[in-house]
Amino acid sequence: MFETLMIIALCLLVVAIMCNLYRIVKGPSSADRVQALDSVGINIIAGIAVFSVFLHTHAFFDLILLIGILSFIGTTAFAKFLERGVVIERKR
């Protein structure tokens, strides 16, 4: 029963990622695309966590942390780009 619930949770997370990918492609604005990209990162983290529980292992916790950090940095860079038009400012 528990394994069935884990498989259903993984399938629902895949559906959520597909919906977010649609929003990334067809988003009406850049802010919506950035928000959908951040949501994809969160759903991937949740999927890896569910898969880790399904396999009864702690091996994927480092991967979850790495994806979380990269997702945060990417969202911050996109937000800065939308606000100022550049990610890294060079003063001359």
Short mmCIF file of N, CA and C in Angstrom, two decimals:
data_model
loop_
_atom_site.label_atom_id
_atom_site.label_comp_id
_atom_site.label_asym_id
_atom_site.label_seq_id
_atom_site.Cartn_x
_atom_site.Cartn_y
_atom_site.Cartn_z
N MET A 1 0.82 -1.20 0.00
CA MET A 1 0.00 0.00 0.00
C MET A 1 0.87 1.26 0.00
N PHE A 2 1.93 1.24 0.83
CA PHE A 2 2.81 2.41 0.92
C PHE A 2 3.53 2.66 -0.40
N GLU A 3 3.96 1.58 -1.05
CA GLU A 3 4.65 1.72 -2.34
C GLU A 3 3.73 2.29 -3.39
N THR A 4 2.46 1.91 -3.35
CA THR A 4 1.48 2.43 -4.31
C THR A 4 1.29 3.93 -4.12
N LEU A 5 1.24 4.37 -2.89
CA LEU A 5 1.10 5.80 -2.61
C LEU A 5 2.33 6.58 -3.08
N MET A 6 3.50 6.00 -2.93
CA MET A 6 4.72 6.66 -3.40
C MET A 6 4.73 6.78 -4.93
N ILE A 7 4.28 5.75 -5.61
CA ILE A 7 4.22 5.80 -7.08
C ILE A 7 3.19 6.81 -7.53
N ILE A 8 2.06 6.88 -6.86
CA ILE A 8 1.03 7.88 -7.21
C ILE A 8 1.57 9.29 -6.97
N ALA A 9 2.30 9.48 -5.87
CA ALA A 9 2.88 10.80 -5.59
C ALA A 9 3.89 11.19 -6.65
N LEU A 10 4.72 10.25 -7.10
CA LEU A 10 5.68 10.54 -8.15
C LEU A 10 4.98 10.88 -9.46
N CYS A 11 3.91 10.17 -9.79
CA CYS A 11 3.16 10.46 -11.01
C CYS A 11 2.52 11.86 -10.95
N LEU A 12 2.00 12.23 -9.80
CA LEU A 12 1.40 13.57 -9.66
C LEU A 12 2.46 14.66 -9.75
N LEU A 13 3.65 14.38 -9.23
CA LEU A 13 4.73 15.36 -9.36
C LEU A 13 5.17 15.51 -10.81
N VAL A 14 5.16 14.42 -11.56
CA VAL A 14 5.49 14.52 -12.99
C VAL A 14 4.45 15.34 -13.72
N VAL A 15 3.18 15.16 -13.38
CA VAL A 15 2.12 15.97 -13.99
C VAL A 15 2.30 17.45 -13.64
N ALA A 16 2.67 17.73 -12.41
CA ALA A 16 2.89 19.12 -12.00
C ALA A 16 4.07 19.73 -12.74
N ILE A 17 5.13 18.95 -12.94
CA ILE A 17 6.28 19.46 -13.69
C ILE A 17 5.90 19.73 -15.14
N MET A 18 5.09 18.87 -15.73
CA MET A 18 4.64 19.09 -17.12
C MET A 18 3.79 20.36 -17.23
N CYS A 19 2.94 20.59 -16.26
CA CYS A 19 2.14 21.83 -16.26
C CYS A 19 3.03 23.06 -16.13
N ASN A 20 4.05 22.96 -15.31
CA ASN A 20 4.99 24.08 -15.16
C ASN A 20 5.82 24.29 -16.42
N LEU A 21 6.20 23.21 -17.10
CA LEU A 21 6.92 23.36 -18.36
C LEU A 21 6.06 24.05 -19.42
N TYR A 22 4.77 23.77 -19.41
CA TYR A 22 3.86 24.48 -20.32
C TYR A 22 3.85 25.97 -19.98
N ARG A 23 3.84 26.31 -18.69
CA ARG A 23 3.82 27.71 -18.28
C ARG A 23 5.15 28.39 -18.63
N ILE A 24 6.24 27.65 -18.60
CA ILE A 24 7.53 28.24 -18.99
C ILE A 24 7.53 28.58 -20.47
N VAL A 25 6.96 27.72 -21.29
CA VAL A 25 6.95 27.96 -22.74
C VAL A 25 5.93 29.02 -23.12
N LYS A 26 4.73 28.95 -22.58
CA LYS A 26 3.64 29.84 -22.99
C LYS A 26 3.36 30.98 -22.01
N GLY A 27 4.24 31.22 -21.07
CA GLY A 27 3.98 32.24 -20.05
C GLY A 27 3.73 33.61 -20.65
N PRO A 28 2.75 34.33 -20.14
CA PRO A 28 2.47 35.65 -20.71
C PRO A 28 3.56 36.68 -20.41
N SER A 29 4.30 36.49 -19.35
CA SER A 29 5.36 37.45 -19.03
C SER A 29 6.60 36.70 -18.54
N SER A 30 7.70 37.42 -18.48
CA SER A 30 8.94 36.81 -18.02
C SER A 30 8.88 36.44 -16.54
N ALA A 31 8.17 37.24 -15.77
CA ALA A 31 8.03 36.93 -14.34
C ALA A 31 7.30 35.61 -14.13
N ASP A 32 6.28 35.34 -14.95
CA ASP A 32 5.58 34.06 -14.84
C ASP A 32 6.48 32.90 -15.21
N ARG A 33 7.34 33.11 -16.19
CA ARG A 33 8.27 32.06 -16.58
C ARG A 33 9.28 31.77 -15.48
N VAL A 34 9.78 32.80 -14.82
CA VAL A 34 10.73 32.62 -13.73
C VAL A 34 10.06 31.90 -12.56
N GLN A 35 8.84 32.26 -12.26
CA GLN A 35 8.12 31.62 -11.17
C GLN A 35 7.85 30.14 -11.49
N ALA A 36 7.51 29.84 -12.74
CA ALA A 36 7.30 28.45 -13.13
C ALA A 36 8.60 27.65 -13.08
N LEU A 37 9.71 28.28 -13.45
CA LEU A 37 11.00 27.60 -13.38
C LEU A 37 11.38 27.29 -11.93
N ASP A 38 11.09 28.21 -11.03
CA ASP A 38 11.34 27.97 -9.61
C ASP A 38 10.45 26.84 -9.10
N SER A 39 9.22 26.81 -9.56
CA SER A 39 8.30 25.75 -9.16
C SER A 39 8.75 24.39 -9.68
N VAL A 40 9.34 24.35 -10.87
CA VAL A 40 9.89 23.10 -11.40
C VAL A 40 11.00 22.61 -10.49
N GLY A 41 11.85 23.50 -10.03
CA GLY A 41 12.92 23.11 -9.11
C GLY A 41 12.38 22.54 -7.81
N ILE A 42 11.35 23.14 -7.29
CA ILE A 42 10.74 22.65 -6.05
C ILE A 42 10.11 21.28 -6.28
N ASN A 43 9.44 21.10 -7.42
CA ASN A 43 8.83 19.80 -7.72
C ASN A 43 9.88 18.72 -7.93
N ILE A 44 11.01 19.07 -8.53
CA ILE A 44 12.08 18.08 -8.69
C ILE A 44 12.65 17.68 -7.33
N ILE A 45 12.81 18.65 -6.45
CA ILE A 45 13.28 18.34 -5.09
C ILE A 45 12.30 17.41 -4.39
N ALA A 46 11.01 17.71 -4.52
CA ALA A 46 10.00 16.85 -3.89
C ALA A 46 10.00 15.46 -4.50
N GLY A 47 10.18 15.37 -5.81
CA GLY A 47 10.23 14.06 -6.46
C GLY A 47 11.41 13.23 -6.00
N ILE A 48 12.56 13.87 -5.86
CA ILE A 48 13.74 13.14 -5.39
C ILE A 48 13.55 12.70 -3.94
N ALA A 49 12.91 13.54 -3.13
CA ALA A 49 12.65 13.17 -1.74
C ALA A 49 11.70 11.98 -1.65
N VAL A 50 10.64 11.99 -2.46
CA VAL A 50 9.70 10.86 -2.45
C VAL A 50 10.40 9.59 -2.94
N PHE A 51 11.23 9.73 -3.97
CA PHE A 51 11.97 8.58 -4.49
C PHE A 51 12.95 8.04 -3.44
N SER A 52 13.55 8.93 -2.67
CA SER A 52 14.45 8.52 -1.61
C SER A 52 13.71 7.75 -0.52
N VAL A 53 12.53 8.20 -0.17
CA VAL A 53 11.72 7.49 0.82
C VAL A 53 11.29 6.13 0.26
N PHE A 54 10.96 6.11 -1.03
CA PHE A 54 10.54 4.87 -1.68
C PHE A 54 11.66 3.82 -1.64
N LEU A 55 12.90 4.26 -1.83
CA LEU A 55 14.04 3.33 -1.82
C LEU A 55 14.62 3.09 -0.43
N HIS A 56 14.12 3.79 0.57
CA HIS A 56 14.60 3.67 1.95
C HIS A 56 16.10 3.97 2.04
N THR A 57 16.52 5.10 1.48
CA THR A 57 17.93 5.47 1.49
C THR A 57 18.09 6.96 1.79
N HIS A 58 19.28 7.31 2.26
CA HIS A 58 19.62 8.70 2.53
C HIS A 58 20.60 9.24 1.49
N ALA A 59 20.81 8.49 0.44
CA ALA A 59 21.86 8.82 -0.53
C ALA A 59 21.54 10.06 -1.36
N PHE A 60 20.28 10.42 -1.48
CA PHE A 60 19.91 11.52 -2.35
C PHE A 60 19.81 12.87 -1.64
N PHE A 61 20.11 12.93 -0.35
CA PHE A 61 19.97 14.19 0.38
C PHE A 61 20.94 15.25 -0.10
N ASP A 62 22.13 14.85 -0.48
CA ASP A 62 23.09 15.81 -1.02
C ASP A 62 22.60 16.39 -2.35
N LEU A 63 22.00 15.54 -3.16
CA LEU A 63 21.46 15.99 -4.44
C LEU A 63 20.30 16.97 -4.23
N ILE A 64 19.47 16.72 -3.23
CA ILE A 64 18.37 17.62 -2.93
C ILE A 64 18.91 18.99 -2.52
N LEU A 65 19.94 19.01 -1.69
CA LEU A 65 20.55 20.26 -1.27
C LEU A 65 21.17 21.01 -2.44
N LEU A 66 21.86 20.29 -3.31
CA LEU A 66 22.48 20.91 -4.48
C LEU A 66 21.44 21.52 -5.42
N ILE A 67 20.38 20.82 -5.69
CA ILE A 67 19.33 21.35 -6.57
C ILE A 67 18.66 22.56 -5.93
N GLY A 68 18.46 22.53 -4.62
CA GLY A 68 17.87 23.68 -3.93
C GLY A 68 18.74 24.92 -4.03
N ILE A 69 20.04 24.75 -3.85
CA ILE A 69 20.96 25.88 -3.95
C ILE A 69 20.99 26.44 -5.37
N LEU A 70 21.08 25.55 -6.36
CA LEU A 70 21.11 25.99 -7.76
C LEU A 70 19.80 26.66 -8.17
N SER A 71 18.70 26.15 -7.67
CA SER A 71 17.40 26.77 -7.97
C SER A 71 17.31 28.17 -7.38
N PHE A 72 17.80 28.34 -6.16
CA PHE A 72 17.79 29.66 -5.53
C PHE A 72 18.67 30.65 -6.28
N ILE A 73 19.87 30.21 -6.66
CA ILE A 73 20.78 31.10 -7.39
C ILE A 73 20.19 31.47 -8.75
N GLY A 74 19.60 30.50 -9.43
CA GLY A 74 18.98 30.78 -10.73
C GLY A 74 17.82 31.74 -10.63
N THR A 75 16.97 31.56 -9.64
CA THR A 75 15.83 32.47 -9.46
C THR A 75 16.31 33.88 -9.12
N THR A 76 17.32 33.98 -8.28
CA THR A 76 17.86 35.29 -7.93
C THR A 76 18.48 35.97 -9.14
N ALA A 77 19.21 35.22 -9.95
CA ALA A 77 19.82 35.80 -11.15
C ALA A 77 18.77 36.26 -12.15
N PHE A 78 17.72 35.46 -12.36
CA PHE A 78 16.65 35.87 -13.27
C PHE A 78 15.93 37.10 -12.77
N ALA A 79 15.68 37.16 -11.46
CA ALA A 79 15.00 38.33 -10.90
C ALA A 79 15.84 39.59 -11.07
N LYS A 80 17.13 39.47 -10.85
CA LYS A 80 18.02 40.62 -11.03
C LYS A 80 18.08 41.03 -12.50
N PHE A 81 18.09 40.06 -13.40
CA PHE A 81 18.09 40.37 -14.82
C PHE A 81 16.81 41.08 -15.23
N LEU A 82 15.67 40.65 -14.71
CA LEU A 82 14.40 41.29 -15.05
C LEU A 82 14.33 42.71 -14.49
N GLU A 83 14.94 42.93 -13.33
CA GLU A 83 14.89 44.24 -12.71
C GLU A 83 15.83 45.23 -13.38
N ARG A 84 17.08 44.82 -13.65
CA ARG A 84 18.09 45.77 -14.12
C ARG A 84 18.53 45.54 -15.56
N GLY A 85 18.27 44.39 -16.11
CA GLY A 85 18.70 44.10 -17.48
C GLY A 85 20.05 43.44 -17.58
N VAL A 86 20.80 43.37 -16.50
CA VAL A 86 22.08 42.67 -16.46
C VAL A 86 22.15 41.87 -15.16
N VAL A 87 22.94 40.81 -15.18
CA VAL A 87 23.10 40.00 -13.98
C VAL A 87 24.31 40.46 -13.20
N ILE A 88 25.43 40.69 -13.89
CA ILE A 88 26.65 41.14 -13.24
C ILE A 88 26.96 42.55 -13.75
N GLU A 89 27.02 43.49 -12.83
CA GLU A 89 27.31 44.87 -13.20
C GLU A 89 28.81 45.10 -13.17
N ARG A 90 29.31 45.77 -14.19
CA ARG A 90 30.73 46.10 -14.24
C ARG A 90 30.87 47.61 -14.19
N LYS A 91 31.62 48.07 -13.22
CA LYS A 91 31.85 49.50 -13.06
C LYS A 91 33.16 49.85 -13.74
N ARG A 92 33.11 50.81 -14.66
CA ARG A 92 34.33 51.21 -15.37
C ARG A 92 34.64 52.65 -15.08
#
